[in-house]
Coordinates of C-alpha atoms in Angstrom, one line a residue:
Chain A
M1 CA -10.5 -11.2 -44.3
K2 CA -13.1 -8.5 -44.5
V3 CA -13.7 -6.5 -41.3
T4 CA -16.4 -4.1 -40.1
I5 CA -15.4 -1.5 -37.6
I6 CA -18.4 0.0 -35.8
G7 CA -17.1 3.2 -34.2
V8 CA -14.1 4.4 -36.1
G9 CA -12.5 6.2 -33.1
L10 CA -9.4 5.7 -31.0
I11 CA -9.9 2.0 -30.3
G12 CA -11.6 0.9 -33.5
G13 CA -9.2 3.0 -35.6
S14 CA -6.1 1.7 -33.8
M15 CA -7.3 -1.9 -34.3
A16 CA -8.0 -1.4 -38.0
L17 CA -4.6 0.1 -38.7
K18 CA -2.8 -2.8 -37.0
L19 CA -4.9 -5.5 -38.5
K20 CA -4.4 -4.1 -42.0
E21 CA -0.6 -3.7 -41.4
K22 CA -0.4 -7.4 -40.3
G23 CA -2.4 -8.4 -43.3
L24 CA -5.2 -10.0 -41.3
A25 CA -7.7 -7.4 -42.5
D26 CA -7.6 -6.8 -46.3
Y27 CA -10.7 -4.7 -46.5
V28 CA -12.3 -2.6 -43.8
Y29 CA -15.8 -1.2 -43.7
G30 CA -16.4 1.8 -41.4
V31 CA -19.8 2.4 -39.7
D32 CA -20.2 5.4 -37.5
F33 CA -22.8 8.0 -36.5
S34 CA -20.3 10.7 -37.2
E35 CA -19.9 11.5 -40.9
N36 CA -16.9 13.6 -39.9
H37 CA -15.1 10.7 -38.2
L38 CA -15.9 8.4 -41.2
Q39 CA -14.3 10.9 -43.6
Q40 CA -11.3 11.3 -41.4
A41 CA -11.0 7.5 -41.0
K42 CA -11.1 7.1 -44.8
T43 CA -8.5 9.8 -45.3
L44 CA -6.2 8.3 -42.7
G45 CA -6.4 4.8 -44.3
I46 CA -8.2 3.3 -41.3
I47 CA -11.1 2.2 -43.4
D48 CA -11.5 1.4 -47.1
E49 CA -15.2 2.0 -47.4
I50 CA -17.9 4.0 -45.6
S51 CA -20.9 1.8 -45.3
T52 CA -24.3 1.2 -43.7
L53 CA -24.5 -1.2 -40.8
E54 CA -26.5 -3.8 -42.8
N55 CA -24.3 -3.8 -45.8
A56 CA -21.1 -3.8 -43.8
V57 CA -22.1 -6.7 -41.5
E58 CA -23.4 -8.7 -44.4
S59 CA -20.1 -8.4 -46.3
S60 CA -17.7 -9.1 -43.4
D61 CA -16.1 -12.1 -41.8
L62 CA -15.5 -10.1 -38.5
V63 CA -17.5 -7.3 -37.0
I64 CA -15.8 -5.2 -34.2
L65 CA -18.0 -3.0 -32.1
A66 CA -15.8 -0.2 -30.8
I67 CA -18.4 2.2 -29.4
P68 CA -19.3 3.2 -25.8
V69 CA -20.6 0.3 -23.6
D70 CA -24.2 1.5 -23.5
A71 CA -24.3 1.7 -27.3
T72 CA -22.7 -1.7 -27.5
R73 CA -25.3 -3.1 -25.2
K74 CA -28.1 -1.7 -27.4
L75 CA -26.6 -2.4 -30.8
L76 CA -25.1 -5.9 -30.2
P77 CA -28.4 -7.8 -30.4
N78 CA -29.2 -6.1 -33.7
V79 CA -25.8 -7.0 -35.1
L80 CA -26.2 -10.6 -34.0
D81 CA -29.6 -10.7 -35.8
L82 CA -27.7 -10.0 -39.0
V83 CA -24.9 -12.6 -38.8
T84 CA -24.7 -16.2 -40.0
E85 CA -22.8 -19.2 -38.7
K86 CA -19.7 -18.1 -40.7
Q87 CA -19.3 -14.7 -39.1
T88 CA -17.8 -13.5 -35.8
V89 CA -18.7 -10.5 -33.7
M90 CA -16.5 -9.0 -31.0
D91 CA -16.6 -5.9 -28.8
V92 CA -14.0 -3.9 -27.0
G93 CA -16.0 -2.6 -24.0
S94 CA -14.5 -1.7 -20.6
T95 CA -17.4 -3.4 -18.8
K96 CA -18.6 -6.9 -19.6
S97 CA -21.5 -8.2 -17.5
G98 CA -24.1 -5.8 -19.0
I99 CA -23.0 -6.6 -22.5
V100 CA -23.0 -10.4 -22.2
N101 CA -26.3 -10.3 -20.3
A102 CA -27.8 -8.3 -23.2
V103 CA -27.3 -11.2 -25.6
K104 CA -27.3 -14.2 -23.2
N105 CA -30.5 -15.7 -24.8
H106 CA -29.8 -14.5 -28.4
P107 CA -29.8 -17.5 -30.8
N108 CA -26.6 -16.3 -32.3
R109 CA -24.8 -15.7 -28.9
K110 CA -22.1 -18.2 -29.9
R111 CA -21.0 -15.9 -32.8
F112 CA -20.0 -13.2 -30.2
V113 CA -16.8 -13.0 -28.3
A114 CA -16.6 -10.5 -25.4
F115 CA -13.2 -8.8 -25.5
H116 CA -11.6 -6.0 -23.6
P117 CA -8.2 -4.6 -24.7
M118 CA -6.7 -2.9 -21.6
W119 CA -5.5 0.2 -23.3
G120 CA -6.8 3.7 -23.9
T121 CA -5.8 7.3 -23.7
E122 CA -7.5 10.5 -22.8
N123 CA -7.8 11.3 -26.5
S124 CA -10.5 10.2 -28.8
G125 CA -11.5 10.1 -32.5
P126 CA -9.8 8.5 -35.6
E127 CA -7.0 11.1 -35.5
A128 CA -5.9 9.7 -32.1
A129 CA -5.6 6.2 -33.5
K130 CA -2.2 4.5 -33.5
K131 CA -1.4 1.1 -34.9
D132 CA 1.0 0.0 -32.1
S133 CA -1.3 1.0 -29.3
F134 CA -2.1 -2.5 -28.0
S135 CA 1.3 -4.1 -28.1
E136 CA 2.3 -5.8 -24.8
R137 CA -1.0 -4.8 -23.2
A138 CA -3.5 -7.2 -21.6
G139 CA -6.4 -8.4 -23.8
V140 CA -9.2 -10.1 -21.8
I141 CA -11.6 -12.6 -23.3
C142 CA -14.7 -13.1 -21.1
D143 CA -17.0 -16.1 -20.8
K144 CA -15.2 -18.0 -23.6
E145 CA -17.3 -21.1 -23.1
N146 CA -20.3 -19.2 -24.5
S147 CA -18.6 -18.5 -27.8
A148 CA -18.3 -21.0 -30.8
E149 CA -14.8 -22.5 -31.0
E150 CA -13.9 -21.0 -34.4
A151 CA -15.2 -17.5 -33.3
L152 CA -13.0 -17.7 -30.2
K153 CA -10.0 -18.8 -32.4
L154 CA -10.5 -15.8 -34.7
V155 CA -10.6 -13.3 -31.8
E156 CA -7.5 -14.9 -30.3
K157 CA -5.8 -14.5 -33.7
V158 CA -6.9 -10.8 -33.7
A159 CA -5.4 -10.4 -30.2
E160 CA -2.2 -12.0 -31.3
N161 CA -2.0 -9.8 -34.3
L162 CA -2.5 -6.8 -32.0
E163 CA 0.4 -8.3 -30.0
M164 CA -1.6 -8.4 -26.8
N165 CA -1.2 -10.7 -23.8
L166 CA -4.3 -12.8 -23.6
L167 CA -6.2 -13.4 -20.4
Y168 CA -9.4 -15.3 -19.8
M169 CA -12.0 -14.7 -17.1
D170 CA -15.7 -14.6 -16.5
A171 CA -17.5 -11.3 -17.1
E172 CA -18.3 -10.7 -13.5
S173 CA -14.7 -11.1 -12.3
H174 CA -13.6 -8.9 -15.1
D175 CA -15.9 -6.1 -13.9
I176 CA -14.7 -6.4 -10.4
H177 CA -11.0 -6.3 -11.4
T178 CA -11.4 -3.4 -13.8
A179 CA -13.2 -1.4 -11.1
Y180 CA -10.0 -1.6 -9.1
I181 CA -7.5 -1.4 -11.9
S182 CA -9.0 1.1 -14.3
H183 CA -12.4 2.7 -13.3
I184 CA -11.4 4.0 -9.9
S185 CA -8.3 5.6 -11.4
H186 CA -10.5 7.7 -13.7
I187 CA -12.7 8.8 -10.8
T188 CA -9.7 9.9 -8.7
S189 CA -8.3 11.7 -11.6
Y190 CA -11.6 13.5 -12.3
A191 CA -12.0 14.4 -8.7
L192 CA -8.4 15.6 -8.5
A193 CA -8.9 17.9 -11.5
N194 CA -12.1 19.2 -9.9
T195 CA -10.2 19.8 -6.6
V196 CA -7.5 21.8 -8.3
L197 CA -10.0 23.7 -10.4
E198 CA -12.0 24.5 -7.3
K199 CA -9.1 25.5 -5.1
E200 CA -6.6 27.0 -7.6
R201 CA -8.2 30.0 -9.2
E202 CA -5.0 31.1 -10.9
E203 CA -5.0 29.0 -14.0
D204 CA -1.7 30.4 -15.1
T205 CA -0.1 29.1 -11.9
I206 CA -1.4 25.5 -12.5
F207 CA 0.0 25.7 -16.0
Q208 CA 3.4 27.0 -15.0
L209 CA 3.9 24.8 -11.9
A210 CA 2.3 21.6 -13.0
S211 CA 4.9 18.9 -12.4
S212 CA 5.2 15.6 -14.2
G213 CA 3.7 13.9 -11.2
F214 CA 0.6 16.1 -11.3
S215 CA 0.2 15.7 -15.1
S216 CA 0.4 11.9 -14.8
T217 CA -2.2 11.7 -12.0
V218 CA -4.6 14.1 -13.7
R219 CA -4.1 13.0 -17.3
L220 CA -7.1 10.6 -17.2
A221 CA -9.3 13.6 -16.2
K222 CA -9.3 14.6 -19.8
S223 CA -11.3 11.5 -20.8
H224 CA -14.7 12.2 -22.3
P225 CA -18.0 11.6 -20.5
E226 CA -19.5 9.9 -23.6
M227 CA -17.3 6.9 -22.9
W228 CA -17.0 7.0 -19.1
V229 CA -20.6 7.7 -17.8
P230 CA -21.8 4.5 -19.4
I231 CA -18.9 2.5 -17.9
F232 CA -19.6 3.8 -14.4
K233 CA -23.3 3.2 -14.9
Q234 CA -22.8 -0.4 -16.1
N235 CA -20.3 -1.1 -13.3
K236 CA -22.0 0.9 -10.7
E237 CA -21.9 -1.6 -7.8
N238 CA -18.3 -2.5 -8.2
V239 CA -17.2 1.1 -8.7
L240 CA -19.1 2.3 -5.6
D241 CA -17.5 -0.5 -3.6
V242 CA -14.0 0.5 -4.6
L243 CA -14.8 4.2 -4.3
N244 CA -16.0 3.7 -0.7
E245 CA -12.7 1.9 0.1
H246 CA -10.7 4.7 -1.6
I247 CA -12.5 7.4 0.5
T248 CA -11.7 5.3 3.6
Q249 CA -8.1 5.2 2.6
L250 CA -7.9 8.9 2.0
R251 CA -9.5 9.5 5.4
K252 CA -6.6 7.5 7.0
F253 CA -4.2 10.0 5.5
K254 CA -6.3 12.9 6.8
S255 CA -6.5 11.4 10.3
A256 CA -2.7 10.8 10.4
L257 CA -2.1 14.5 9.5
E258 CA -4.7 15.9 11.7
K259 CA -3.4 14.0 14.7
D260 CA 0.2 14.7 13.8
N261 CA 0.7 10.9 13.8
Y262 CA 3.6 10.8 11.4
E263 CA 4.5 7.2 12.3
Y264 CA 1.1 6.1 11.0
L265 CA 1.5 8.3 8.0
E266 CA 4.8 6.6 7.3
E267 CA 3.1 3.2 7.7
L268 CA 0.4 4.2 5.2
I269 CA 3.1 5.2 2.7
R270 CA 5.2 2.1 3.3
N271 CA 2.1 0.0 2.6
A272 CA 1.5 1.9 -0.6
N273 CA 5.1 1.4 -1.7
K274 CA 4.3 -2.3 -1.9
I275 CA 2.8 -1.5 -5.3
R276 CA 6.4 -1.2 -6.5
G277 CA 6.8 -5.0 -6.3
I278 CA 3.6 -5.5 -8.3
L279 CA 3.7 -2.9 -11.0
R280 CA 6.7 -2.4 -13.2
Chain B
M1 CA 33.1 27.0 -10.0
K2 CA 33.3 24.6 -7.1
V3 CA 30.1 23.1 -5.9
T4 CA 29.1 21.1 -2.9
I5 CA 26.1 18.7 -3.2
I6 CA 24.7 17.7 0.2
G7 CA 22.6 14.7 -0.6
V8 CA 23.9 12.9 -3.7
G9 CA 20.5 11.3 -4.6
L10 CA 18.1 11.8 -7.5
I11 CA 17.9 15.6 -7.4
G12 CA 21.3 16.5 -6.2
G13 CA 22.9 14.0 -8.6
S14 CA 20.8 15.1 -11.6
M15 CA 21.8 18.8 -10.9
A16 CA 25.5 17.9 -10.5
L17 CA 25.6 16.0 -13.8
K18 CA 23.9 18.9 -15.7
L19 CA 26.0 21.6 -14.1
K20 CA 29.2 19.7 -14.9
E21 CA 28.1 19.1 -18.5
K22 CA 27.4 22.8 -18.9
G23 CA 30.7 23.7 -17.5
L24 CA 29.2 25.8 -14.7
A25 CA 30.6 23.3 -12.1
D26 CA 34.2 22.2 -12.6
Y27 CA 34.6 20.4 -9.3
V28 CA 31.9 18.8 -7.2
Y29 CA 32.2 17.8 -3.5
G30 CA 29.7 15.2 -2.3
V31 CA 28.4 15.1 1.2
D32 CA 26.0 12.4 2.3
F33 CA 25.1 10.2 5.3
S34 CA 25.2 7.2 3.0
E35 CA 28.7 5.9 2.2
N36 CA 27.1 3.7 -0.4
H37 CA 25.5 6.6 -2.2
L38 CA 28.8 8.6 -2.1
Q39 CA 30.7 5.7 -3.7
Q40 CA 28.0 5.3 -6.4
A41 CA 28.0 9.0 -7.1
K42 CA 31.8 9.0 -7.4
T43 CA 31.7 6.0 -9.8
L44 CA 28.9 7.6 -11.9
G45 CA 30.9 10.8 -12.2
I46 CA 28.3 12.8 -10.3
I47 CA 30.9 14.0 -7.8
D48 CA 34.7 14.4 -7.9
E49 CA 35.5 14.1 -4.2
I50 CA 33.8 12.6 -1.2
S51 CA 34.1 15.1 1.6
T52 CA 33.1 16.2 5.1
L53 CA 30.5 18.9 5.4
E54 CA 33.0 21.4 6.8
N55 CA 35.7 20.9 4.2
A56 CA 33.3 20.8 1.3
V57 CA 31.5 24.0 2.3
E58 CA 34.7 25.8 3.0
S59 CA 36.1 25.0 -0.4
S60 CA 32.9 25.8 -2.5
D61 CA 31.4 28.8 -4.2
L62 CA 28.0 27.2 -4.2
V63 CA 26.4 24.7 -1.7
I64 CA 23.3 22.8 -2.8
L65 CA 21.2 21.1 -0.1
A66 CA 19.4 18.3 -1.8
I67 CA 18.1 16.3 1.2
P68 CA 14.6 15.8 2.7
V69 CA 12.9 19.1 3.8
D70 CA 13.1 18.2 7.6
A71 CA 16.9 17.6 7.2
T72 CA 17.3 20.8 5.3
R73 CA 15.5 22.7 8.0
K74 CA 17.9 21.4 10.6
L75 CA 21.1 21.5 8.6
L76 CA 20.7 24.9 6.8
P77 CA 21.5 27.1 9.8
N78 CA 24.7 25.1 10.4
V79 CA 25.7 25.5 6.7
L80 CA 25.0 29.2 6.9
D81 CA 27.3 29.4 10.0
L82 CA 30.1 28.1 7.8
V83 CA 29.8 30.4 4.8
T84 CA 31.3 33.8 4.0
E85 CA 30.0 36.8 2.0
K86 CA 31.5 35.2 -1.2
Q87 CA 29.5 32.0 -1.0
T88 CA 26.0 31.0 -2.0
V89 CA 23.7 28.4 -0.5
M90 CA 20.5 27.0 -2.1
D91 CA 18.1 24.2 -1.4
V92 CA 15.7 22.2 -3.6
G93 CA 13.0 21.4 -1.1
S94 CA 9.3 20.9 -2.0
T95 CA 8.1 23.0 0.9
K96 CA 9.4 26.5 1.6
S97 CA 7.9 28.3 4.6
G98 CA 9.4 26.0 7.2
I99 CA 12.8 26.3 5.6
V100 CA 12.9 30.1 5.2
N101 CA 11.5 30.5 8.7
A102 CA 14.4 28.3 10.1
V103 CA 16.9 30.9 9.0
K104 CA 15.0 34.2 8.9
N105 CA 17.1 35.7 11.7
H106 CA 20.4 34.1 10.7
P107 CA 23.1 36.7 10.1
N108 CA 24.0 35.0 6.8
R109 CA 20.4 34.7 5.6
K110 CA 21.2 36.8 2.5
R111 CA 23.6 34.1 1.3
F112 CA 20.7 31.7 1.0
V113 CA 18.3 31.3 -2.0
A114 CA 15.2 29.2 -1.5
F115 CA 14.7 27.1 -4.7
H116 CA 12.3 24.4 -5.7
P117 CA 12.8 22.6 -9.0
M118 CA 9.4 21.1 -9.9
W119 CA 10.6 17.7 -11.0
G120 CA 11.0 14.3 -9.4
T121 CA 10.3 10.7 -10.0
E122 CA 9.2 7.8 -7.8
N123 CA 12.9 6.6 -7.9
S124 CA 15.7 7.8 -5.6
G125 CA 19.4 7.5 -5.2
P126 CA 22.4 8.5 -7.4
E127 CA 21.7 5.7 -9.9
A128 CA 18.3 7.4 -10.7
A129 CA 20.0 10.7 -11.5
K130 CA 19.7 12.0 -15.1
K131 CA 21.3 15.1 -16.4
D132 CA 18.4 16.3 -18.5
S133 CA 15.7 15.9 -15.8
F134 CA 15.0 19.5 -15.2
S135 CA 14.8 20.8 -18.8
E136 CA 11.6 22.8 -19.5
R137 CA 10.3 22.3 -15.9
A138 CA 9.3 25.1 -13.6
G139 CA 12.0 26.3 -11.1
V140 CA 10.6 28.4 -8.3
I141 CA 12.7 31.0 -6.3
C142 CA 11.0 32.1 -3.1
D143 CA 11.3 35.3 -1.1
K144 CA 14.0 36.6 -3.5
E145 CA 14.1 40.0 -1.6
N146 CA 15.7 38.2 1.3
S147 CA 18.7 37.0 -0.7
A148 CA 21.8 39.0 -1.7
E149 CA 21.7 40.2 -5.3
E150 CA 24.8 38.2 -6.5
A151 CA 23.6 35.1 -4.6
L152 CA 20.2 35.4 -6.4
K153 CA 22.0 35.9 -9.7
L154 CA 24.1 32.8 -9.2
V155 CA 21.0 30.6 -8.5
E156 CA 19.2 32.1 -11.6
K157 CA 22.3 31.1 -13.6
V158 CA 22.1 27.6 -12.1
A159 CA 18.4 27.4 -13.1
E160 CA 19.2 28.6 -16.6
N161 CA 21.9 26.0 -17.0
L162 CA 19.4 23.4 -15.8
E163 CA 17.2 24.8 -18.6
M164 CA 14.3 25.5 -16.2
N165 CA 11.5 28.0 -16.5
L166 CA 12.0 30.4 -13.6
L167 CA 9.2 31.7 -11.4
Y168 CA 9.2 33.9 -8.4
M169 CA 6.8 33.8 -5.4
D170 CA 6.7 34.1 -1.7
A171 CA 7.3 31.0 0.4
E172 CA 3.7 30.9 1.7
S173 CA 2.1 31.1 -1.8
H174 CA 4.5 28.5 -3.0
D175 CA 3.4 26.1 -0.2
I176 CA -0.3 26.7 -1.0
H177 CA 0.2 26.1 -4.8
T178 CA 2.4 23.0 -4.4
A179 CA -0.3 21.5 -2.0
Y180 CA -2.7 21.6 -5.0
I181 CA -0.3 20.8 -7.8
S182 CA 2.0 18.3 -6.3
H183 CA 1.4 17.1 -2.7
I184 CA -2.3 16.1 -3.1
S185 CA -1.3 14.0 -6.2
H186 CA 1.0 12.0 -4.0
I187 CA -1.7 11.4 -1.4
T188 CA -4.3 10.3 -3.9
S189 CA -1.8 8.0 -5.5
Y190 CA -0.8 6.4 -2.2
A191 CA -4.4 6.0 -1.2
L192 CA -5.2 4.5 -4.6
A193 CA -2.4 2.0 -4.2
N194 CA -3.7 1.1 -0.7
T195 CA -7.2 0.8 -2.1
V196 CA -6.1 -1.7 -4.7
L197 CA -3.8 -3.6 -2.3
E198 CA -6.7 -3.8 0.1
K199 CA -9.4 -4.9 -2.3
E200 CA -7.4 -6.8 -4.9
R201 CA -5.9 -9.9 -3.2
E202 CA -4.8 -11.4 -6.5
E203 CA -1.5 -9.7 -7.1
D204 CA -1.0 -11.5 -10.4
T205 CA -4.2 -10.0 -11.7
I206 CA -3.1 -6.5 -10.8
F207 CA 0.1 -7.1 -12.6
Q208 CA -1.5 -8.6 -15.7
L209 CA -4.4 -6.2 -16.0
A210 CA -2.7 -3.0 -15.0
S211 CA -3.4 -0.5 -17.8
S212 CA -1.4 2.5 -18.7
G213 CA -4.0 4.6 -17.0
F214 CA -3.7 2.8 -13.7
S215 CA 0.1 2.8 -13.9
S216 CA 0.2 6.5 -14.4
T217 CA -2.2 7.4 -11.6
V218 CA -0.4 5.0 -9.2
R219 CA 3.2 5.7 -10.2
L220 CA 3.7 8.3 -7.5
A221 CA 2.7 5.7 -4.9
K222 CA 6.2 4.3 -5.3
S223 CA 7.7 7.4 -3.7
H224 CA 9.6 7.0 -0.5
P225 CA 8.3 8.1 3.0
E226 CA 11.7 9.5 3.9
M227 CA 11.1 12.3 1.4
W228 CA 7.3 12.6 1.7
V229 CA 6.5 12.4 5.4
P230 CA 8.5 15.6 6.1
I231 CA 6.8 17.4 3.2
F232 CA 3.3 16.6 4.4
K233 CA 4.4 17.5 7.9
Q234 CA 5.8 20.9 6.9
N235 CA 2.9 21.7 4.7
K236 CA 0.2 20.1 6.9
E237 CA -2.4 22.9 6.9
N238 CA -2.4 23.4 3.2
V239 CA -2.3 19.7 2.4
L240 CA -5.3 19.1 4.8
D241 CA -7.2 21.9 3.2
V242 CA -6.8 20.4 -0.3
L243 CA -7.3 16.8 1.0
N244 CA -10.7 17.8 2.5
E245 CA -11.7 19.4 -0.8
H246 CA -10.6 16.3 -2.6
I247 CA -12.7 14.0 -0.4
T248 CA -15.7 16.4 -0.9
Q249 CA -15.2 16.0 -4.7
L250 CA -15.0 12.2 -4.5
R251 CA -18.2 12.2 -2.5
K252 CA -19.9 14.0 -5.3
F253 CA -19.1 11.1 -7.6
K254 CA -20.2 8.7 -5.0
S255 CA -23.5 10.5 -4.6
A256 CA -24.1 10.8 -8.3
L257 CA -23.6 7.0 -8.7
E258 CA -25.7 6.1 -5.6
K259 CA -28.6 8.2 -6.8
D260 CA -28.3 7.1 -10.4
N261 CA -27.9 10.7 -11.3
Y262 CA -26.0 10.3 -14.5
E263 CA -26.6 13.9 -15.6
Y264 CA -24.8 15.1 -12.5
L265 CA -22.1 12.5 -13.1
E266 CA -21.7 13.9 -16.6
E267 CA -21.5 17.4 -15.3
L268 CA -18.8 16.5 -12.9
I269 CA -16.8 14.9 -15.7
R270 CA -17.3 17.8 -18.0
N271 CA -16.0 20.1 -15.3
A272 CA -12.9 17.9 -14.8
N273 CA -12.4 18.0 -18.6
K274 CA -11.6 21.7 -18.3
I275 CA -8.2 20.7 -17.1
R276 CA -7.6 19.9 -20.8
G277 CA -7.4 23.6 -21.6
I278 CA -4.9 24.2 -18.8
L279 CA -2.6 21.3 -18.9
R280 CA -0.8 20.3 -22.0

């Protein structure tokens, strides 16, 4: 199968590597704004050929958009304009409603499958790509009833080859859940980094003292705005809803401390501990 | 050297295992309220003998208090009552001012070295102990001028055998820095867990969707209140100071989103990204 990867970065690159290893992709076209990323992707064996969008799409069985969600929203209708009944288009975006709405009336809507692999790191670019990144992670297909059956089957096959656990939900539910499970984590991590940078003027001390706990909560704060501003923008209402709840929860800790109410503090912590039963 | 470990849990247990492996400790007495933990620690080879406090302290060259900071504060004066000029006492608590103040006028104050190994996990108990836990982590000695020279030397030797990077600071600075670097991370993680548990009623969905990012920011929320309530209590003023700043920082994200000010949102994220240069 011939595959086009639009956006040869962390996600697109990792997918290409795995699909090639599994033999599902035998030729990969790379399309990207960054000449530098394209050259790196070629050198790293992620792609076989640097191509224009039109040539790549025309020659491929599967087109994967792996670019920021605002860019996907703009580019997806153009890609669907170029495909025939024999081709399939998928994305990998962290928000889904905006993207499916952008093509809901497109005549080729059925060739598109909305997909979200629940994996990422704070790094980006083709050099960060790793073929086994998606293994055992959740892969969400949204609004599957709006995709053609064989397009859906192909994307399911892609997810299986990536060794992901498949889930199905509608785009709106997806965006609500990811606001809780993923987007708010990034905001708290950014805000935590800004808190420490604001209060702790001794950078050497941060570096020397930083415990594994701090590193893990602040790791996501390294993630780039090019990816995350569009996600927050497209999922604004859900993110604000969860962010308000999060500030309310933090205020409870503040109030417990201010009032020396350590029984309440313990109650808050015991409630949080329930996450132990839910998360591995 | 004979060593007493008071509190044979994650930290005390991990230290005992490493000091035995290195040959610095050739006999370890275990003291704990939990008969169950003592038996586990014996079975796991963490301790050689289950003992009473008095017998263990009397027979040891080094006594390590590895219990919650409120318990350390209460028990430390009693332990110092029992030691001679030839013995050394150290603690491992995450707050320091309360502990050093509790013994500042004790006649045996110089036998005590205030120590904080900057490592922990969300797990607890002897079965969570691992001998290589402390390697390459920061180990902080506080108020070293208040300890006898040979007591200080022994604790430095312990830290070297644990393969930690030693730092020195006064207890008050320590408590300010750890509020930023460690304590606030736990509060944000607890609050994040409570946010998700409040908003996301579908536990299965959390479990299925939880990405690595979510897991790493919420991991600390599994930490037990027995350890953390006393830390927050003893470091109340510093923690409140950082918590207020953190809520202010979160409100900036909220405001940027509410006002659709995506340039400001990008600026906030770019600022947070600076943590990349400071943390590995």
